[in-house]
PDB file of C-alpha atoms in Angstrom:
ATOM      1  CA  UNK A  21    -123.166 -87.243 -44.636  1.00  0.00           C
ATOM      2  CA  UNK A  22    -121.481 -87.740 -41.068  1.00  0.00           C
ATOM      3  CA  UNK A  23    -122.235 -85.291 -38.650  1.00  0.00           C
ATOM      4  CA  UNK A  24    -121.296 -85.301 -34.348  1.00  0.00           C
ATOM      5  CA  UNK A  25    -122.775 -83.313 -32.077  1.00  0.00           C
ATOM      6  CA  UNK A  26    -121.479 -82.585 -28.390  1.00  0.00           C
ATOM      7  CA  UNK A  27    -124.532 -80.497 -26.918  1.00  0.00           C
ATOM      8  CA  UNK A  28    -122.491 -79.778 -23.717  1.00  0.00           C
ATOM      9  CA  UNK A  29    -120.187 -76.611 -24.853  1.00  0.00           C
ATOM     10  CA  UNK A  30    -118.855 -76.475 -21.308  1.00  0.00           C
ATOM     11  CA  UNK A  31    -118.648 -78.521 -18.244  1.00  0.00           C
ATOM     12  CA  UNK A  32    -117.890 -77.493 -14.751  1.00  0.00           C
ATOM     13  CA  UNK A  33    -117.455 -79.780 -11.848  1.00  0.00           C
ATOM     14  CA  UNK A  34    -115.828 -80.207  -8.599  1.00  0.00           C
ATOM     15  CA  UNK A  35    -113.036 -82.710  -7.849  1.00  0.00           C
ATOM     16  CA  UNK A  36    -113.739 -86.098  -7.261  1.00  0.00           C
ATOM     17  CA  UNK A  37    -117.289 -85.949  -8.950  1.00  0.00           C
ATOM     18  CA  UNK A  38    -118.095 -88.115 -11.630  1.00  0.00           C
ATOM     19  CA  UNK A  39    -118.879 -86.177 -15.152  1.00  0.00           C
ATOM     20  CA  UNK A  40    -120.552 -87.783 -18.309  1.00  0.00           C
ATOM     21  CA  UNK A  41    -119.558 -86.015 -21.685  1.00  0.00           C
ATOM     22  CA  UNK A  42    -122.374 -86.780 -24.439  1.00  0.00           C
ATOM     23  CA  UNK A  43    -121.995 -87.819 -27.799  1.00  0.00           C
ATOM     24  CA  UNK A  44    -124.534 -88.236 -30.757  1.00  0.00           C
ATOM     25  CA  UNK A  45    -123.407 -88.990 -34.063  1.00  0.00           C
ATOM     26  CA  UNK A  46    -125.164 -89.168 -37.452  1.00  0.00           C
ATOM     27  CA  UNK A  47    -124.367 -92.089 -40.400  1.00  0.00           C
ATOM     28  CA  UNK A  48    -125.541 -93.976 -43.069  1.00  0.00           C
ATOM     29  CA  UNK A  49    -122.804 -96.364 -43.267  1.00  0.00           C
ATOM     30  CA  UNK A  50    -123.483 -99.495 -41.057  1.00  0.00           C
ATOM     31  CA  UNK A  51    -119.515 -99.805 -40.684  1.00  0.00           C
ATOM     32  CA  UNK A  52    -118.062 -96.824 -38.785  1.00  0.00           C
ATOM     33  CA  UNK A  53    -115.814 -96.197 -35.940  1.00  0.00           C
ATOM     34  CA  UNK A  54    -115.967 -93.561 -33.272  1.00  0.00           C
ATOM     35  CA  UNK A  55    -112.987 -91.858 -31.234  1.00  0.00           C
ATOM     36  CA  UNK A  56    -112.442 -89.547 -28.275  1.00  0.00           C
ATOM     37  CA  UNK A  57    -109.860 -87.211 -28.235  1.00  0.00           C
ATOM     38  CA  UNK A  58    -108.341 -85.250 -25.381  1.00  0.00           C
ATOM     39  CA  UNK A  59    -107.049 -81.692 -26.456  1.00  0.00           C
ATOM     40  CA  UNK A  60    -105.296 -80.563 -22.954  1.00  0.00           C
ATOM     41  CA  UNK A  61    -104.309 -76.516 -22.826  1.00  0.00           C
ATOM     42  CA  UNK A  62    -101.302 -77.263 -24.398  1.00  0.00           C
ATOM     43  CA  UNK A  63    -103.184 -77.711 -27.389  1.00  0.00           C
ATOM     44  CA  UNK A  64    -102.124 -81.086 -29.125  1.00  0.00           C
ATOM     45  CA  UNK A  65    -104.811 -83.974 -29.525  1.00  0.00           C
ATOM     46  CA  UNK A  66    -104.385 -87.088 -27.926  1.00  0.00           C
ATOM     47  CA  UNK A  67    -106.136 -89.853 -28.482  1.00  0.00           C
ATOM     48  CA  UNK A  68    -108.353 -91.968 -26.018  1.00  0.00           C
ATOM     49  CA  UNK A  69    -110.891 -94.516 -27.637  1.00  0.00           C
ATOM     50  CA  UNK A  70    -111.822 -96.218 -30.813  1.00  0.00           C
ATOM     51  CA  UNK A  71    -115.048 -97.960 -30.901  1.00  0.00           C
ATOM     52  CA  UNK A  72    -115.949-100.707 -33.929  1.00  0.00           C
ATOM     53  CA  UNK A  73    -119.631-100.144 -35.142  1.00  0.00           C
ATOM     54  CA  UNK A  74    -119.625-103.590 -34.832  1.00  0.00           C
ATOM     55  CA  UNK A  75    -118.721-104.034 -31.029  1.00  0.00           C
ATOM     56  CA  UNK A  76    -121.165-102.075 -28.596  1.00  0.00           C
ATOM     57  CA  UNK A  77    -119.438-103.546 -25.430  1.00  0.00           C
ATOM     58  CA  UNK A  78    -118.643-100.602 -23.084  1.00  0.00           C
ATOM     59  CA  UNK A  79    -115.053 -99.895 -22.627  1.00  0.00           C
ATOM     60  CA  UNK A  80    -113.456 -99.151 -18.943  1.00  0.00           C
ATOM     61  CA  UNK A  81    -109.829 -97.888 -18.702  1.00  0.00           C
ATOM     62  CA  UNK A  82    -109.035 -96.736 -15.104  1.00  0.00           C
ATOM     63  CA  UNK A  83    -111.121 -93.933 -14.233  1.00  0.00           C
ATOM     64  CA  UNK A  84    -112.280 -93.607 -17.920  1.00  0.00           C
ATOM     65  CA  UNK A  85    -115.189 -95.161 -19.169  1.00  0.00           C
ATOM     66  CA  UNK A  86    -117.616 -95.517 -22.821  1.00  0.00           C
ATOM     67  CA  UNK A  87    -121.096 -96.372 -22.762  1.00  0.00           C
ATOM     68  CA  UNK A  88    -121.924 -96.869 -26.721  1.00  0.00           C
ATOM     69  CA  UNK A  89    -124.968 -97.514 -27.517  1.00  0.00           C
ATOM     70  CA  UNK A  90    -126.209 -97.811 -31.367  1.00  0.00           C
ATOM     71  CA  UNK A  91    -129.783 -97.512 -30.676  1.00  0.00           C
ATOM     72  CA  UNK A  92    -129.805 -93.933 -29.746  1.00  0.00           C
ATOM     73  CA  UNK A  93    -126.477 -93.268 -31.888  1.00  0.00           C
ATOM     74  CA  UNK A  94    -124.465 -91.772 -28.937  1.00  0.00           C
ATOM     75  CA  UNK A  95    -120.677 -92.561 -27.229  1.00  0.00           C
ATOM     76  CA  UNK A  96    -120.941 -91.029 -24.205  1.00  0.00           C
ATOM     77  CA  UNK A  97    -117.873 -90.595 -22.239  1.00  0.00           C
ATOM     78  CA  UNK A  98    -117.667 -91.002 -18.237  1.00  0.00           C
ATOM     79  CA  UNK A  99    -114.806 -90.075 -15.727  1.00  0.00           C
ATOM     80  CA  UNK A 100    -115.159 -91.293 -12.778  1.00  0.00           C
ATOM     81  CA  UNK A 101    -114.032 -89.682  -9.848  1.00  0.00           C
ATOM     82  CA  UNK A 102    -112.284 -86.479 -11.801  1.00  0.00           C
ATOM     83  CA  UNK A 103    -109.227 -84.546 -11.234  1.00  0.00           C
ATOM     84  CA  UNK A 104    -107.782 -81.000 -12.056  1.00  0.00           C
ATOM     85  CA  UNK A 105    -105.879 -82.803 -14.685  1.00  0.00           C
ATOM     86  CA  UNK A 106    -108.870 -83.807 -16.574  1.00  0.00           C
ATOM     87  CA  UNK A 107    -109.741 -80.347 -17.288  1.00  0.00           C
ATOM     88  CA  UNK A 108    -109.344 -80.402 -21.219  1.00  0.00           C
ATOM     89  CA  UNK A 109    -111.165 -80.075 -24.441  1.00  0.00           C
ATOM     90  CA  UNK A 110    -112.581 -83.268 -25.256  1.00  0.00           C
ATOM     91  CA  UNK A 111    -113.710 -84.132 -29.082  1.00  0.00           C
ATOM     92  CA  UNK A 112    -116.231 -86.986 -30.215  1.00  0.00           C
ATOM     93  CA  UNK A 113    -115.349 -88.188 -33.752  1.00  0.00           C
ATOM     94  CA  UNK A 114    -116.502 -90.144 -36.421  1.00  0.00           C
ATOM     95  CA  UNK A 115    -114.762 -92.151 -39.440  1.00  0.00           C
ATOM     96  CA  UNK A 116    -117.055 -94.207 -42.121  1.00  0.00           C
ATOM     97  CA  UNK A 117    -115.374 -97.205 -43.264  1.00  0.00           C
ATOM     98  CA  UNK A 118    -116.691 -96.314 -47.009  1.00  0.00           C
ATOM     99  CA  UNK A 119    -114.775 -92.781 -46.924  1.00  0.00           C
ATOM    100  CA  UNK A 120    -111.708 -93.380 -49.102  1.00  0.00           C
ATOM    101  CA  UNK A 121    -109.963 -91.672 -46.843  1.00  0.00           C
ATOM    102  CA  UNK A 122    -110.878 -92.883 -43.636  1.00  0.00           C
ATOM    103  CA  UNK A 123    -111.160 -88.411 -42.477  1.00  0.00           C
ATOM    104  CA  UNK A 124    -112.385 -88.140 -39.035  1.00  0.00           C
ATOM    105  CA  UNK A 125    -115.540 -85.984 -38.509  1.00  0.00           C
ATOM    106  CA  UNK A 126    -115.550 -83.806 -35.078  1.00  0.00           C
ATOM    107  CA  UNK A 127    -117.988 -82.629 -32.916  1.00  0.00           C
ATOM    108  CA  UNK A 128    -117.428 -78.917 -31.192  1.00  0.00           C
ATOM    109  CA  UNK A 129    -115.969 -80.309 -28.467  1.00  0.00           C
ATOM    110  CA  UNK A 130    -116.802 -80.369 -24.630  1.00  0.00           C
ATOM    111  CA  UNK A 131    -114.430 -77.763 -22.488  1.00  0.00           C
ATOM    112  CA  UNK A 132    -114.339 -79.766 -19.071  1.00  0.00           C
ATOM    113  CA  UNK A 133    -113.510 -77.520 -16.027  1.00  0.00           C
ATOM    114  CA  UNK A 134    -112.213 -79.530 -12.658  1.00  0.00           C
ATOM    115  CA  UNK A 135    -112.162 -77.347  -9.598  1.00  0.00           C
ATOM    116  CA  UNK A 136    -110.098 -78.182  -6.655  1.00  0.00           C
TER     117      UNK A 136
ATOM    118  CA  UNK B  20     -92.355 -93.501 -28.524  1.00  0.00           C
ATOM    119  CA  UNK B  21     -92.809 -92.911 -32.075  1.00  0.00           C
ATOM    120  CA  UNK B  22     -95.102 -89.523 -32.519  1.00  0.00           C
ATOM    121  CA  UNK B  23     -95.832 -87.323 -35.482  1.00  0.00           C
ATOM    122  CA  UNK B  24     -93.975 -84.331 -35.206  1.00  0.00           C
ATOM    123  CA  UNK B  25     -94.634 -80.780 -37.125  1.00  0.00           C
ATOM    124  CA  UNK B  26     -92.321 -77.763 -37.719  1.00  0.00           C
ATOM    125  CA  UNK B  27     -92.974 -74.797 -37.066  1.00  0.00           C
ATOM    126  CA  UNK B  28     -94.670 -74.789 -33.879  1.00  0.00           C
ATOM    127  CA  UNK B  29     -96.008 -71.278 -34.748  1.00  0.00           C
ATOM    128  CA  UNK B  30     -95.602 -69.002 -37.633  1.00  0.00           C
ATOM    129  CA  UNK B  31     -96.312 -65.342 -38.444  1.00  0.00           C
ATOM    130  CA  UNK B  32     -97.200 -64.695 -41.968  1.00  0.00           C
ATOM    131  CA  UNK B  33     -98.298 -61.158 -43.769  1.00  0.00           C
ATOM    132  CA  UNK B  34    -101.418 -61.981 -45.741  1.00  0.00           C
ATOM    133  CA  UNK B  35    -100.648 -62.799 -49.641  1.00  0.00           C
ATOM    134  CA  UNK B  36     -97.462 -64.758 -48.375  1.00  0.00           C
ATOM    135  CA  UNK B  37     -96.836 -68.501 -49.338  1.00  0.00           C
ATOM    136  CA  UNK B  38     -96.515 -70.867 -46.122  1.00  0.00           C
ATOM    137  CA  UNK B  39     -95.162 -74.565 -45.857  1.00  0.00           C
ATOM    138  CA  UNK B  40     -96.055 -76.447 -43.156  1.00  0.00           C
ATOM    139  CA  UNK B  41     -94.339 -79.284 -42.529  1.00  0.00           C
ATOM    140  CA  UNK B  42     -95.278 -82.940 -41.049  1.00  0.00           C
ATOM    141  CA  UNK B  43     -93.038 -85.694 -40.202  1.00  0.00           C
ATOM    142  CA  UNK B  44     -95.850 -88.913 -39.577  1.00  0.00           C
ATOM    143  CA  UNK B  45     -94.512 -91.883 -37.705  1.00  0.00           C
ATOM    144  CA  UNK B  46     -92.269 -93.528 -39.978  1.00  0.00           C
ATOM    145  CA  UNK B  47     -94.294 -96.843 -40.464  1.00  0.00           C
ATOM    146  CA  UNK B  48     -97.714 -95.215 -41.552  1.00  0.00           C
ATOM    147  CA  UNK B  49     -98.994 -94.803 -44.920  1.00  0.00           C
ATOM    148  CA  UNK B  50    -102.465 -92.268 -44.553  1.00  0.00           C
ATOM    149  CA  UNK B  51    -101.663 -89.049 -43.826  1.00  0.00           C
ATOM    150  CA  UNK B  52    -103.725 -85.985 -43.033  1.00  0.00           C
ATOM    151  CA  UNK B  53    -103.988 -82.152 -42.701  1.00  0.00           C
ATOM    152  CA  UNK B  54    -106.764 -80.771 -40.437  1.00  0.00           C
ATOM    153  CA  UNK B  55    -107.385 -77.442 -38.648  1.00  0.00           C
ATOM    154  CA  UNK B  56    -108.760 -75.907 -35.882  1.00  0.00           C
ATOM    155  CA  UNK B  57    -109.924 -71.990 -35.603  1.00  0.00           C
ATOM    156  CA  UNK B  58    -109.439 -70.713 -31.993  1.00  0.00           C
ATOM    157  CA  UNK B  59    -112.717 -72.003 -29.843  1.00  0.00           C
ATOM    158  CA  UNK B  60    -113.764 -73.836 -33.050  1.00  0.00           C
ATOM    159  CA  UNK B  61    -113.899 -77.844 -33.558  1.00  0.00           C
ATOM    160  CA  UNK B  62    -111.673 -79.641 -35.731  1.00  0.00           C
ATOM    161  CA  UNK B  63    -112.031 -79.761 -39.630  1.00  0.00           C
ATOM    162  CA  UNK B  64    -110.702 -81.989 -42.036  1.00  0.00           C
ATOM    163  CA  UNK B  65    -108.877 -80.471 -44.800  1.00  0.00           C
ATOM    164  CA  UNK B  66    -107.080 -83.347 -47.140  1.00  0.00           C
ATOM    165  CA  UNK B  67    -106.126 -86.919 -46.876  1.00  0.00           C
ATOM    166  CA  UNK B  68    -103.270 -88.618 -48.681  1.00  0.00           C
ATOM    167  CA  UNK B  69    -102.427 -92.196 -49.573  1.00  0.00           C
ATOM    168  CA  UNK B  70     -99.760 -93.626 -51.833  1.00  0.00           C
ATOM    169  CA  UNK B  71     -98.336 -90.287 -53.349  1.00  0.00           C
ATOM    170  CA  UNK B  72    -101.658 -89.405 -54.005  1.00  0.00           C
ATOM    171  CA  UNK B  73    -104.834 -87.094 -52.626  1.00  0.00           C
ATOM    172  CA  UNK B  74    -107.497 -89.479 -51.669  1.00  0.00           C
ATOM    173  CA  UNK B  75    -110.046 -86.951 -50.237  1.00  0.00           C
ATOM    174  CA  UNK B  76    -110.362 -83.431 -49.721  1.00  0.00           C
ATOM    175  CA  UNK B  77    -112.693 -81.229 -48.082  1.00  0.00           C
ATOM    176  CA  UNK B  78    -114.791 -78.256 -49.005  1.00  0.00           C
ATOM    177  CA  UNK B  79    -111.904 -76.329 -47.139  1.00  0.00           C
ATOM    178  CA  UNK B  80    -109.070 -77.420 -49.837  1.00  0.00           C
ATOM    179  CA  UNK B  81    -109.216 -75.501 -52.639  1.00  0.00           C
ATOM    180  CA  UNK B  82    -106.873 -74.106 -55.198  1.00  0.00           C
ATOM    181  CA  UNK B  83    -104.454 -72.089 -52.905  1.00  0.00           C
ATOM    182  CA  UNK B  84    -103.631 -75.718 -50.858  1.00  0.00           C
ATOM    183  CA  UNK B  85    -101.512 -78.169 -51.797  1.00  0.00           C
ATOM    184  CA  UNK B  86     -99.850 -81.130 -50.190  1.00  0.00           C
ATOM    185  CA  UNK B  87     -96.838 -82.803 -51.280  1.00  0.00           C
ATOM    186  CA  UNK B  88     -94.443 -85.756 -49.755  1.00  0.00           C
ATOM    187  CA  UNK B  89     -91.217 -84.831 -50.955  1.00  0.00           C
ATOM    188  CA  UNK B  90     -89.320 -87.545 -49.604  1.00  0.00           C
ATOM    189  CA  UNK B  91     -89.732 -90.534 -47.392  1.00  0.00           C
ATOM    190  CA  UNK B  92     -90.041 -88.845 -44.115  1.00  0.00           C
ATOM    191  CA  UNK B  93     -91.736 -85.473 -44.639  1.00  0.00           C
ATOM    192  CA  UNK B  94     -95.545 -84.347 -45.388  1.00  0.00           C
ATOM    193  CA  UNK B  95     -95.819 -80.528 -46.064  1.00  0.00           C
ATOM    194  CA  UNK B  96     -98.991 -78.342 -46.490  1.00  0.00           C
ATOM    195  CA  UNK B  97     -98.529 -75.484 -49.092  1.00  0.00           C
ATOM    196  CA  UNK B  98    -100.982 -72.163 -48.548  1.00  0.00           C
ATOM    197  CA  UNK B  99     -99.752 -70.579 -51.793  1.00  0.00           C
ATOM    198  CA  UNK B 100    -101.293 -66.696 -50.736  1.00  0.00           C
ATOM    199  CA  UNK B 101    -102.536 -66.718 -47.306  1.00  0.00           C
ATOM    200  CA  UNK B 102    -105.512 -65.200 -46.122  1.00  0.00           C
ATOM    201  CA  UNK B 103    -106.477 -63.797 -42.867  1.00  0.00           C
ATOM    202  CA  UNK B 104    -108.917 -66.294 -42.422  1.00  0.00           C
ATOM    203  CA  UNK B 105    -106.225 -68.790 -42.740  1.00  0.00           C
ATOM    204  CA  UNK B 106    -105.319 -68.566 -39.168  1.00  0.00           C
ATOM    205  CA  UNK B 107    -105.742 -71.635 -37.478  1.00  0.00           C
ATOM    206  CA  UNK B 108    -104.264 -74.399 -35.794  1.00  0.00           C
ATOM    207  CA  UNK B 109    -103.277 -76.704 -37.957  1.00  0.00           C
ATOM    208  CA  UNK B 110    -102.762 -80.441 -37.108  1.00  0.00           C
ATOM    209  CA  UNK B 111    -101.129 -83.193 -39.368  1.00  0.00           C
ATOM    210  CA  UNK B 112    -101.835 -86.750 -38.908  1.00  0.00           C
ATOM    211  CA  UNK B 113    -100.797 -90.174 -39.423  1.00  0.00           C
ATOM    212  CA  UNK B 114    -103.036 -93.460 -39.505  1.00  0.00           C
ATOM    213  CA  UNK B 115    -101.533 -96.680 -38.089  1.00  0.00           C
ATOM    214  CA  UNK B 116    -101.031 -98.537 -35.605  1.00  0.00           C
ATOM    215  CA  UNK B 117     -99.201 -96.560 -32.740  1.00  0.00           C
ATOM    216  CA  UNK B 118     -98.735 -96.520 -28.878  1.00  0.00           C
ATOM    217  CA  UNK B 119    -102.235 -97.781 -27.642  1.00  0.00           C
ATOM    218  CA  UNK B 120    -101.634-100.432 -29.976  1.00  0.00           C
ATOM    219  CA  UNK B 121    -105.168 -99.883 -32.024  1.00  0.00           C
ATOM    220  CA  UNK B 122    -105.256 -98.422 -35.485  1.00  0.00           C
ATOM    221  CA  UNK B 123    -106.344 -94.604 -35.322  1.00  0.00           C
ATOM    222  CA  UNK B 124    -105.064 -91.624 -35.999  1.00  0.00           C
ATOM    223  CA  UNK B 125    -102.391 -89.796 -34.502  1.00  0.00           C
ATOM    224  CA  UNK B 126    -101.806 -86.137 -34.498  1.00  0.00           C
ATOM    225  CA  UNK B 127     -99.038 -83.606 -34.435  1.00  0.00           C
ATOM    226  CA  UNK B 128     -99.028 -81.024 -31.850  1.00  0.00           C
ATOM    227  CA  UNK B 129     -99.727 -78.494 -34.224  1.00  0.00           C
ATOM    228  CA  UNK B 130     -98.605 -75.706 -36.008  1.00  0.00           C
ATOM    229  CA  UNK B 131    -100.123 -72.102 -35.005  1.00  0.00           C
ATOM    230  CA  UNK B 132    -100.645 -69.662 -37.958  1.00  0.00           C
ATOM    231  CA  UNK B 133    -101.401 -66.451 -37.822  1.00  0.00           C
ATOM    232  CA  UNK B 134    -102.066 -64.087 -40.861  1.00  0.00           C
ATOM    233  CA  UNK B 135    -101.522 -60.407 -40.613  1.00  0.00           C
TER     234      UNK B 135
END
């Protein structure tokens, strides 16, 4: 079974800091992929990262970066330098390439608070 | 930008009523998918669906869902008699290639129930 945990419930920081989001997962498939997912207070879901099993080199996207590391079976998730605008919901997930139907499992989500 | 849309964006229902939700994924997909979210709660998988057909469901899906592609465009989500637990967001999704230009999933904004 596929489980993802986000231990952090709710993160608070001050503008400009740098905040890492944690993510462990759980699998017995060796072929998986793993996603981040932004749910702003508007509510929709929008998606950020998918990460190959396969592929552990980290990913950097602007101010965004993944540090994936299949030894210790976490994603973690850095901003770098945040703003208010990164204050969000943010969900780890999980997909097995042997589901049929490729369902993404969630963790409970990080609530990231950016102070001015 | 091609996006998955969903009508309504929110919808009132007394409990024992029959809801449709409906889904239109971007128009090149072919996996499709129903999830929901409780208020404060993670994301949960309800039901996949490939070629015309379920290809997964979750604990969640039971007798009083149903899913159903009517036509070439649409996706809908049946709650035949709704209970008050019911209330959720619920998202629909398409899997494809989209915007970023990776295969993923890509969600709806959502439709808010609420059972009275």
């Amino acid at each position: 079974a596929q489980k993802v945990t986000q231990a952090q419930t709710e993160i608070s920081v001050v503008e400009k800091e740098d905040v890492t989001l944690d993510c462990v997962y759980e699998t017995r498939d060796t072929t998986y992929y793993l996603f981040w997912y932004k749910q702003p207070p508007s509510g929709e879901l929008v998606f950020l990262i998918r990460r190959n099993s396969f592929d552990e080199q980290n990913e950097i996207s602007g101010r965004y970066s993944w540090n994936f590391q299949k030894s210790t079976s976490s994603f973690n998730f850095t901003i770098t330098a945040s703003q208010v605008v990164d204050s969000a919901v943010y969900f780890c997930a999980l997909s097995e390439a042997g589901n049929a139907g490729n369902m993404l499992t969630f963790g409970g989500g990080t609530r990231l608070m950016v102070k001015p | 930008e091609p996006e998955v849309t969903q009508t309504p964006s929110h919808q009132v229902t007394q409990m024992g009523q029959e809801v449709i939700l409906r889904c239109v994924p971007i128009s090149n997909h072919l996996y499709f998918y129903w999830y929901r979210q409780i208020l404060g709660q993670k994301v949960e998988f309800l039901v996949s669906f490939y070629n015309n057909e379920i290809s997964e469901k979750s604990e969640i899906f039971d007798d009083q869902f149903s899913v159903e592609r009517p036509d070439g465009s649409n996706f809908t989500l049946k709650i035949r008699s709704t209970k008050l637990e019911d209330s959720a967001m619920y998202f629909c999704a398409s899997r494809g290639v989209g915007t970023s230009g990776k295969e993923t999933q890509y969600f709806g904004p959502g439709t808010r129930l609420l059972v009275l």
